[in-house]
PDB file of C-alpha atoms and ligand atoms in Angstrom:
ATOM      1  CA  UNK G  18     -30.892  32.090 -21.939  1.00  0.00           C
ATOM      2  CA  UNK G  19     -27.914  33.814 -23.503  1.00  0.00           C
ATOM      3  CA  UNK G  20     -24.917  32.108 -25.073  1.00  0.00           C
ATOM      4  CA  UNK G  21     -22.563  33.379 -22.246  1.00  0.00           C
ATOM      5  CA  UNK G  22     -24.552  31.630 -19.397  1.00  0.00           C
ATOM      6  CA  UNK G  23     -24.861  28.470 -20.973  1.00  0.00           C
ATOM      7  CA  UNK G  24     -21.068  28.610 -21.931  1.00  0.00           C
ATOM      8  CA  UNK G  25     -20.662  28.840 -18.479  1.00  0.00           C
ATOM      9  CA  UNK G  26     -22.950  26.102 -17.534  1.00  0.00           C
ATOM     10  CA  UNK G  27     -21.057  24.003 -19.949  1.00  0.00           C
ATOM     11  CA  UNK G  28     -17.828  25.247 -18.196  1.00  0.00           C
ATOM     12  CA  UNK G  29     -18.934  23.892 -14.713  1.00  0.00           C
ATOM     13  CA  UNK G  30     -19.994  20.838 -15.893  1.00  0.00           C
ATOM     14  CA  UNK G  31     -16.472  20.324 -17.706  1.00  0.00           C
ATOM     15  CA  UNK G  32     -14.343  21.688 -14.582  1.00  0.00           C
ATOM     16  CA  UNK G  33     -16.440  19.091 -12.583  1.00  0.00           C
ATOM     17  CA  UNK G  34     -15.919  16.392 -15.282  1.00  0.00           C
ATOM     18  CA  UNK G  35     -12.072  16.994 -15.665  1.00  0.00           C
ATOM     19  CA  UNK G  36     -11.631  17.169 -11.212  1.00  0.00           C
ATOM     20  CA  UNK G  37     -13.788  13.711 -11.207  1.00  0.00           C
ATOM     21  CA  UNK G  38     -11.184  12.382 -14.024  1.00  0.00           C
ATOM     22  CA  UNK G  39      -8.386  13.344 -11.875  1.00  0.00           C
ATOM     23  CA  UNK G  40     -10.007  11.384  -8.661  1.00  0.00           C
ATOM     24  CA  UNK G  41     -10.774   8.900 -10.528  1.00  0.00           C
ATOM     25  CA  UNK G  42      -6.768   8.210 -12.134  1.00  0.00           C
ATOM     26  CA  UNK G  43      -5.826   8.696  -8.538  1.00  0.00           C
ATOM     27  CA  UNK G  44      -7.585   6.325  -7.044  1.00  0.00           C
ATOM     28  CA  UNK G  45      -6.713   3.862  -9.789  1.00  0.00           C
ATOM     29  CA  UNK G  46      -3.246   4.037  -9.104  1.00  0.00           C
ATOM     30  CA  UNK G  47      -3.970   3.501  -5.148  1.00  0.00           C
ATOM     31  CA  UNK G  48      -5.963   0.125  -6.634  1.00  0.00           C
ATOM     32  CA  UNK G  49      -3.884  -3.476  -6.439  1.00  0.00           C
ATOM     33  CA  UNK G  50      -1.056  -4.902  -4.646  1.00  0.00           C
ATOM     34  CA  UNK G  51       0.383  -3.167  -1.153  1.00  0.00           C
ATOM     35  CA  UNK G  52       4.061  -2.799  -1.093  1.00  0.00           C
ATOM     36  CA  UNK G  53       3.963  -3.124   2.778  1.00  0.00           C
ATOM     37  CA  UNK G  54       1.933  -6.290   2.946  1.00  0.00           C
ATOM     38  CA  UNK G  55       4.328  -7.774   0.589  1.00  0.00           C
ATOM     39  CA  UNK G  56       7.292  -6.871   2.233  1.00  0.00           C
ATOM     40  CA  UNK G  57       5.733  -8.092   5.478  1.00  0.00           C
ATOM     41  CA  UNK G  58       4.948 -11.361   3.765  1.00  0.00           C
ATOM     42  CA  UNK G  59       8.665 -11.730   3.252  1.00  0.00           C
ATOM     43  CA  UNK G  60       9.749 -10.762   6.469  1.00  0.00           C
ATOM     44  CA  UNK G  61       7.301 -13.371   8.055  1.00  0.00           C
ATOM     45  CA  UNK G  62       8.196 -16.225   5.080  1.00  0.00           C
ATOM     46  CA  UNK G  63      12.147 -15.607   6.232  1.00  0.00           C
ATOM     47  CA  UNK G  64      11.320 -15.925  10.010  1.00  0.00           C
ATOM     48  CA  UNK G  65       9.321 -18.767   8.953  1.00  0.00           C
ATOM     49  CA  UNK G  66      12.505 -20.368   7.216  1.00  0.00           C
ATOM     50  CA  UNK G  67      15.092 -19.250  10.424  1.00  0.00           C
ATOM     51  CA  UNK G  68      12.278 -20.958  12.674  1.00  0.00           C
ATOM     52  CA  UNK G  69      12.217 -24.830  10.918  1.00  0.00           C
ATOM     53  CA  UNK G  70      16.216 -24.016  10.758  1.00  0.00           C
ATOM     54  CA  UNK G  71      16.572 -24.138  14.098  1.00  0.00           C
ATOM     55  CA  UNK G  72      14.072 -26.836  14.591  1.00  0.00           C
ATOM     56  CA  UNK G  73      15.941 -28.835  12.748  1.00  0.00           C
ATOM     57  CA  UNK G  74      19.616 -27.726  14.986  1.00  0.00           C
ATOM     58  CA  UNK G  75      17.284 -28.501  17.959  1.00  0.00           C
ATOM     59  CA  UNK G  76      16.095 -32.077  16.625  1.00  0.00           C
ATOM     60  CA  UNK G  77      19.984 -32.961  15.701  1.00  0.00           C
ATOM     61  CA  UNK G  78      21.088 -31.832  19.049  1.00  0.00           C
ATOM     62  CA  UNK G  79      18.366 -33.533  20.952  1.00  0.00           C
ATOM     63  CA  UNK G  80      19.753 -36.644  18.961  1.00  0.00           C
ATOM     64  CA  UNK G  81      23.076 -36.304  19.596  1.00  0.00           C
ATOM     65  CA  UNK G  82      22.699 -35.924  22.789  1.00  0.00           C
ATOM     66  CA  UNK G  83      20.075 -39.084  23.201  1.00  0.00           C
ATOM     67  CA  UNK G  84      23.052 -40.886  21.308  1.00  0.00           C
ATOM     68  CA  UNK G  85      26.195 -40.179  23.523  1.00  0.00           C
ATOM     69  CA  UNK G  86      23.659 -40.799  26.557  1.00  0.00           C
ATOM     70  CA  UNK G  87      23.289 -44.001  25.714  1.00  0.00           C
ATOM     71  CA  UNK G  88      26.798 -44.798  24.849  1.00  0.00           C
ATOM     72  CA  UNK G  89      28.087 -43.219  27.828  1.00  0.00           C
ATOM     73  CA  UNK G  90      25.175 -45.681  29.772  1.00  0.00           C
ATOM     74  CA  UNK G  91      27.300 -48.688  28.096  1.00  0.00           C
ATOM     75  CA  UNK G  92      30.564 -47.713  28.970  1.00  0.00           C
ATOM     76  CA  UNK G  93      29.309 -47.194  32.818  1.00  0.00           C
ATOM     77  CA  UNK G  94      28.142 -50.442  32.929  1.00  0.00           C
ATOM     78  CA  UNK G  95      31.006 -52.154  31.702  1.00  0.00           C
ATOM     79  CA  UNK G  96      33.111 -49.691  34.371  1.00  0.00           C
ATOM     80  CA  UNK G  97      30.657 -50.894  36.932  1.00  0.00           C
ATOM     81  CA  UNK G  98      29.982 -54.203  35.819  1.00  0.00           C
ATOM     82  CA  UNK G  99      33.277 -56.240  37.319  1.00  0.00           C
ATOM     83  CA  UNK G 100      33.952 -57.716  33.746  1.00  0.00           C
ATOM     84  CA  UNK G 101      37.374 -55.199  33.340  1.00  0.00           C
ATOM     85  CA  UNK G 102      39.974 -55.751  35.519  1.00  0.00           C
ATOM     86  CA  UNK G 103      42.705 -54.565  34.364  1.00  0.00           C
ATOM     87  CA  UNK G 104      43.835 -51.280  36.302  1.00  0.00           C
ATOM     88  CA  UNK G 105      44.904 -49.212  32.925  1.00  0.00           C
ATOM     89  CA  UNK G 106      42.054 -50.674  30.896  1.00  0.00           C
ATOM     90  CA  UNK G 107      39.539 -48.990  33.185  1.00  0.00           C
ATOM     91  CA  UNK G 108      41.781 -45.743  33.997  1.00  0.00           C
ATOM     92  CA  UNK G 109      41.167 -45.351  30.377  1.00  0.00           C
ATOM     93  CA  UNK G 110      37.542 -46.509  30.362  1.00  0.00           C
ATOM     94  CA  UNK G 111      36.933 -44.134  33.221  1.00  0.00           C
ATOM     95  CA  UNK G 112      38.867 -41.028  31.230  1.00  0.00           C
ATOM     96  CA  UNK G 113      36.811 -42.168  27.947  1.00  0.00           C
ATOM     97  CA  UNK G 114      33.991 -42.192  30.614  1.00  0.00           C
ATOM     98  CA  UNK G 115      34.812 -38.229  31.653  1.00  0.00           C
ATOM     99  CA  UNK G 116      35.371 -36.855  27.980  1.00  0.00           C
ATOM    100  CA  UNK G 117      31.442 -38.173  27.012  1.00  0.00           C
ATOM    101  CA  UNK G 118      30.258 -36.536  29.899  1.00  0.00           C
ATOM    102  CA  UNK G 119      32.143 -33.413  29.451  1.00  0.00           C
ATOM    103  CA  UNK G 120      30.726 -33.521  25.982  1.00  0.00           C
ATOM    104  CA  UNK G 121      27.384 -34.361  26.783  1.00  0.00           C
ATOM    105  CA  UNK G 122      27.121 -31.052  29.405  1.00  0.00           C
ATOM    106  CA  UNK G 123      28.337 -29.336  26.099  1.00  0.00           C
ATOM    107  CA  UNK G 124      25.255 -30.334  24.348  1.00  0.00           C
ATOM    108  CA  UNK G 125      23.212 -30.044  26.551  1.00  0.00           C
ATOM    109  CA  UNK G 126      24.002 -26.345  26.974  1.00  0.00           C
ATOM    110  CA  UNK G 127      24.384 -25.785  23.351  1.00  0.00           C
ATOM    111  CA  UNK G 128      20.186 -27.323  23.440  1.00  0.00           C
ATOM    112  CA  UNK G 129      19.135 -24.967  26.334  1.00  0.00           C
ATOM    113  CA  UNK G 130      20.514 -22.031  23.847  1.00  0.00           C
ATOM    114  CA  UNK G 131      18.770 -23.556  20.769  1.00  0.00           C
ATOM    115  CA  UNK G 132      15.731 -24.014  22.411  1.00  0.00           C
ATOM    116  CA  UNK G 133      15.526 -20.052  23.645  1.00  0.00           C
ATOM    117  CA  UNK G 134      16.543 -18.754  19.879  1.00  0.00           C
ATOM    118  CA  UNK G 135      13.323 -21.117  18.965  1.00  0.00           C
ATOM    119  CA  UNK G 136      10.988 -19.332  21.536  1.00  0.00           C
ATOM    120  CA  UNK G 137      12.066 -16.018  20.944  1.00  0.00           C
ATOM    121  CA  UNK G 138      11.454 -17.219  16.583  1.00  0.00           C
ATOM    122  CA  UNK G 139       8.063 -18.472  17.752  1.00  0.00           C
ATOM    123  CA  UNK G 140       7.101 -15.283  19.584  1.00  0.00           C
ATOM    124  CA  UNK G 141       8.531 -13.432  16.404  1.00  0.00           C
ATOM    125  CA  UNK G 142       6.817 -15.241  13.774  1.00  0.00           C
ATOM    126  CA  UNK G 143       3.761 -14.687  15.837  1.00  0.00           C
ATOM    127  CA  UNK G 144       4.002 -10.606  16.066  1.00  0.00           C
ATOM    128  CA  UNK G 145       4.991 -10.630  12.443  1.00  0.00           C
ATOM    129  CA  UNK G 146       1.884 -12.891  11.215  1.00  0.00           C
ATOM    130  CA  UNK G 147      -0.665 -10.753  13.610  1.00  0.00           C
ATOM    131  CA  UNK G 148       1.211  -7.800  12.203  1.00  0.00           C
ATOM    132  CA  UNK G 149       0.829  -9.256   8.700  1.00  0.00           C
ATOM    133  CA  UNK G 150      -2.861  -9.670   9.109  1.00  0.00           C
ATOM    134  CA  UNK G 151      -3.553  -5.932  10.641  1.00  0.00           C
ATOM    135  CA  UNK G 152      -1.706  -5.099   7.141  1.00  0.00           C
ATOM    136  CA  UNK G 153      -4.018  -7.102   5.379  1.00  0.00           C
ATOM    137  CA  UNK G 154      -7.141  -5.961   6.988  1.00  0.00           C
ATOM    138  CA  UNK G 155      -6.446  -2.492   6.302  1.00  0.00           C
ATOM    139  CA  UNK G 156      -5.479  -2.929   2.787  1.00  0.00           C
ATOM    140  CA  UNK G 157      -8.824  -4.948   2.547  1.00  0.00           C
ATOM    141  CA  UNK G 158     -10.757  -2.078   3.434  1.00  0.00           C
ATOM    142  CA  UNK G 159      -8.930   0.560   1.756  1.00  0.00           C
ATOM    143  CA  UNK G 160      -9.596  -1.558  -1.612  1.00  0.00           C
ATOM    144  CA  UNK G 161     -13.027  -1.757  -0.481  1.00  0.00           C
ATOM    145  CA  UNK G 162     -13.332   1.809   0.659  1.00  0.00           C
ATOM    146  CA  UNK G 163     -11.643   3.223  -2.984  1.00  0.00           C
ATOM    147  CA  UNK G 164     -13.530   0.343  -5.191  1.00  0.00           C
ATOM    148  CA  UNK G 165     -16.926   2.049  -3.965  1.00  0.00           C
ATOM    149  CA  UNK G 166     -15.604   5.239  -4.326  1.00  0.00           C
ATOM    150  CA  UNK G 167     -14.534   4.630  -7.834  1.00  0.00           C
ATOM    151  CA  UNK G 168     -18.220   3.541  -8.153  1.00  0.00           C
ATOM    152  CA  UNK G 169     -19.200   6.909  -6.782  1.00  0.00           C
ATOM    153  CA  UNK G 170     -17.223   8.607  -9.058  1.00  0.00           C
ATOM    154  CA  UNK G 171     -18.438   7.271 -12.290  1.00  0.00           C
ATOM    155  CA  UNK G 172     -22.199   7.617 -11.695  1.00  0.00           C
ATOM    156  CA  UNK G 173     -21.388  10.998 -10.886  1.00  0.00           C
ATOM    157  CA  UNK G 174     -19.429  11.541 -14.290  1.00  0.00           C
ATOM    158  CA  UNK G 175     -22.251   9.440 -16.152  1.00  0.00           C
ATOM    159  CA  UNK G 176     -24.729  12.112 -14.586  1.00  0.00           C
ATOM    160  CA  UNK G 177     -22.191  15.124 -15.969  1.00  0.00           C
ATOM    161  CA  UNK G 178     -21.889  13.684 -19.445  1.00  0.00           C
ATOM    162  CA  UNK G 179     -25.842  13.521 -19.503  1.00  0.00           C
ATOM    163  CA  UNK G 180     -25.872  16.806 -18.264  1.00  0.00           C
ATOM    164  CA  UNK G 181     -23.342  17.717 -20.633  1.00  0.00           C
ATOM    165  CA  UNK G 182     -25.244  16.534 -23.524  1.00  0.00           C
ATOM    166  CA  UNK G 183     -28.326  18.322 -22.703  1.00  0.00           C
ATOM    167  CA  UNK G 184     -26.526  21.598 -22.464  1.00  0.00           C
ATOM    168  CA  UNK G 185     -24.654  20.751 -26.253  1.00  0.00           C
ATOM    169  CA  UNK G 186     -27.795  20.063 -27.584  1.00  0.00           C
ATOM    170  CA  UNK G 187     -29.065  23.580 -26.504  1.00  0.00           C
ATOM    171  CA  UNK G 188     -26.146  25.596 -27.355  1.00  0.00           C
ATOM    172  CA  UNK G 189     -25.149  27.025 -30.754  1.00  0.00           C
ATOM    173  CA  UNK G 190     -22.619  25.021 -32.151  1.00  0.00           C
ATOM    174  CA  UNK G 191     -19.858  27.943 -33.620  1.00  0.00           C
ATOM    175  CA  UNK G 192     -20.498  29.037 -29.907  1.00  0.00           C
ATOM    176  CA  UNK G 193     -19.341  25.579 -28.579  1.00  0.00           C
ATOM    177  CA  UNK G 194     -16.690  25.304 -31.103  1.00  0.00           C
ATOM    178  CA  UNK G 195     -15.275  28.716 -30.231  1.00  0.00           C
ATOM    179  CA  UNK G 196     -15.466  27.483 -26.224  1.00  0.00           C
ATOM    180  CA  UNK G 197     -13.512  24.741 -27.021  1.00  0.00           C
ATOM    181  CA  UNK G 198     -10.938  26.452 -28.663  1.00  0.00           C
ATOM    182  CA  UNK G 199     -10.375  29.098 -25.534  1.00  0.00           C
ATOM    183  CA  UNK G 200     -10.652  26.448 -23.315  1.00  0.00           C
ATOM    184  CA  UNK G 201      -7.536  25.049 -25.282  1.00  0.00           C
ATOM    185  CA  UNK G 202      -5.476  28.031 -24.860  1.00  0.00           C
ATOM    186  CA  UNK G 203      -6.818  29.254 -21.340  1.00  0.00           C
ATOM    187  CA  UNK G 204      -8.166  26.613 -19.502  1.00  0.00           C
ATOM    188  CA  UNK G 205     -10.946  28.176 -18.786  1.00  0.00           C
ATOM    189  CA  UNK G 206     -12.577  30.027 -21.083  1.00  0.00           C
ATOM    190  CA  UNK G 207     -15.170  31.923 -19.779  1.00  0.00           C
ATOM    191  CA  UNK G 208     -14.810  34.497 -16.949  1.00  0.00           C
ATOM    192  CA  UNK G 209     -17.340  35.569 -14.597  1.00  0.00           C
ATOM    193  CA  UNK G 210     -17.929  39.403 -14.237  1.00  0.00           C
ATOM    194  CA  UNK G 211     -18.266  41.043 -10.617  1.00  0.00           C
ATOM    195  CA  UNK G 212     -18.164  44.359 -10.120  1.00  0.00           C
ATOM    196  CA  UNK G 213     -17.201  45.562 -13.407  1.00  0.00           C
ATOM    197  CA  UNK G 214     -14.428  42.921 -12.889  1.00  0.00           C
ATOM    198  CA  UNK G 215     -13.302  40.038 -15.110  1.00  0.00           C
ATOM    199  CA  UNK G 216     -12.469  37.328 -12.565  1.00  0.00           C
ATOM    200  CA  UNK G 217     -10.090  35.691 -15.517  1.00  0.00           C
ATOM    201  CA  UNK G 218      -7.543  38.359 -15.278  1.00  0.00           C
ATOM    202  CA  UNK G 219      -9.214  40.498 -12.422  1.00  0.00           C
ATOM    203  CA  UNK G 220      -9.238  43.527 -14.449  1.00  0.00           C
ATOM    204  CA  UNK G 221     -11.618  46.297 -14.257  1.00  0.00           C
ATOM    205  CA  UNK G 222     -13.673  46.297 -17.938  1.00  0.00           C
ATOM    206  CA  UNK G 223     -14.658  49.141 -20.046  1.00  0.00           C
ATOM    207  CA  UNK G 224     -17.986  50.650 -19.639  1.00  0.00           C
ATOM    208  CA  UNK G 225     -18.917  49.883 -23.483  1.00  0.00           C
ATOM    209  CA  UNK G 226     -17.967  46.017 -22.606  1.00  0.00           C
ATOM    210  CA  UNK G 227     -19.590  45.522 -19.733  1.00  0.00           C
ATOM    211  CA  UNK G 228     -22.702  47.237 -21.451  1.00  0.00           C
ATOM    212  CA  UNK G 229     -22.334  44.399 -24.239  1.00  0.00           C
ATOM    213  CA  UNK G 230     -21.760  41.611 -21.820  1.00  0.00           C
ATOM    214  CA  UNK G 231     -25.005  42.805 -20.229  1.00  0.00           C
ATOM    215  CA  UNK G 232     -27.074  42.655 -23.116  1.00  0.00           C
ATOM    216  CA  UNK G 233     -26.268  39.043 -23.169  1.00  0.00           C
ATOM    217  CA  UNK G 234     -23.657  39.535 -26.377  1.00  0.00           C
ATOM    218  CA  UNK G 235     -21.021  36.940 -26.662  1.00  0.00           C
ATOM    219  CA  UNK G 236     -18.058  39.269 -25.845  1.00  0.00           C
ATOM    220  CA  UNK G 237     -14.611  38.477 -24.918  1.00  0.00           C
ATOM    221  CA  UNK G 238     -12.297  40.284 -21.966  1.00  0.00           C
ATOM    222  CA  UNK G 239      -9.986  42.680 -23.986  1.00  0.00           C
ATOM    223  CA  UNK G 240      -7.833  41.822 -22.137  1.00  0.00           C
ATOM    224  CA  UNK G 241      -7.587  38.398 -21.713  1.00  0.00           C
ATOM    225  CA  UNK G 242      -9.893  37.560 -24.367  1.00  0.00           C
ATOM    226  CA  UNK G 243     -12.501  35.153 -22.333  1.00  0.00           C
ATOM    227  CA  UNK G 244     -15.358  35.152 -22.584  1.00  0.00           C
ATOM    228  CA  UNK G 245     -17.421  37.050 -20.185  1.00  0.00           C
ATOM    229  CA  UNK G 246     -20.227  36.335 -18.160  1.00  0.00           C
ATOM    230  CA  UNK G 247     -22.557  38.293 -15.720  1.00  0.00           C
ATOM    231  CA  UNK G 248     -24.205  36.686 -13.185  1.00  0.00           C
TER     232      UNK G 248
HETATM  233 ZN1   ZN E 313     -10.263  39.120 -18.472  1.00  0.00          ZN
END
């Protein structure tokens, strides 16, 4: 086999290497925490917070109201009860009478409202959690999906570096040392030849070169000084 081929063997197996690399680093970075499921996780833990918040308004209100119920039950009795006879004493019971009850719609409303902010909470904190765990899901398998891709990835590169050692062993080593410095400079440093073309700079090669490159001579493009390969 002449040096040119198996520079170009070693090529392919070093383009594939370095695109595997470049998978690999960006599926890496696509690894760990999900900035969506953590900012649903706080949207959810301050929905959580407003919910017991206005638990607790409910629970007050439901007390205060229990409270002036029972006072206001008193004061009816004793209005009721005969014991008061004095005419202003129970105009005045009967106004103190009117203010509790006045107060005690006010409540009462003020607890209807409460009470529908704390359904429409509940039926938030619900859509956020079953949003939350969609989110999760997802990310779940997405880790899952790129973890066994990752896995994929580095048995194939463990199959190129093998690969890549077999062809080293093979090839002369001023050869491989020359690759590696074109590669340095060009990328890639060995050009295929169709045509009478070199496909690194897609220019048409003298008759004398492409004789060269034929007889399986390591030559290099004059013009853009790869080395050339015919298939
Ligand atoms: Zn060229």
């Amino acid at each position: 086999m002449n040096v040119a081929k198996q520079l170009y063997q070693l090529q392919e197996v070093d383009l594939k290497l370095e695109s595997n690399e470049q998978a690999l680093h960006q599926i890496a970075s696509q690894l760990g925490e999900s900035q969506a499921v953590i900012r649903a996780q706080a949207e959810l833990k301050l929905e959580h917070q407003r919910l017991e918040e206005l638990k607790r308004e409910q629970h007050s209100a439901e007390w205060e109201i229990d409270d002036l119920v029972t006072k206001l039950a008193s004061a009816e009795e004793k209005l009721y009860g005969g014991s008061i006879r004095n005419p202003k004493e129970l105009t005045n019971l009967q106004h103190e009478i009117d203010g509790m009850k006045t107060k005690r719609d006010q409540l009462e409303d003020k607890a209807l409202e409460i009470m529908d902010q704390v359904e429409l909470t509940e039926a938030s904190v619900a859509s956020l959690t079953s949003q939350l765990n969609q989110l999760e899901a997802e990310w779940h398998r997405q880790q899952q999906q790129l973890s066994s891709r990752m896995e994929q990835l580095k048995t194939i590169m463990s199959d190129l570096e093998h690969k890549r050692q077999l062809l080293l062993a093979k090839i002369d080593p001023q050869a491989v040392e020359f690759y590696h410095e074109l590669k340095k400079q060009k990328k890639t440093a060995v050009a295929k030849v169709e045509q009478g073309i070199c496909l690194g700079c897609r220019i048409s090669l003298p008759t004398t070169e492409l004789q060269q490159t034929r007889s399986g001579n390591l030559v290099q493009c004059s013009s853009c000084g790869r080395i050339l390969f015919l298939a």
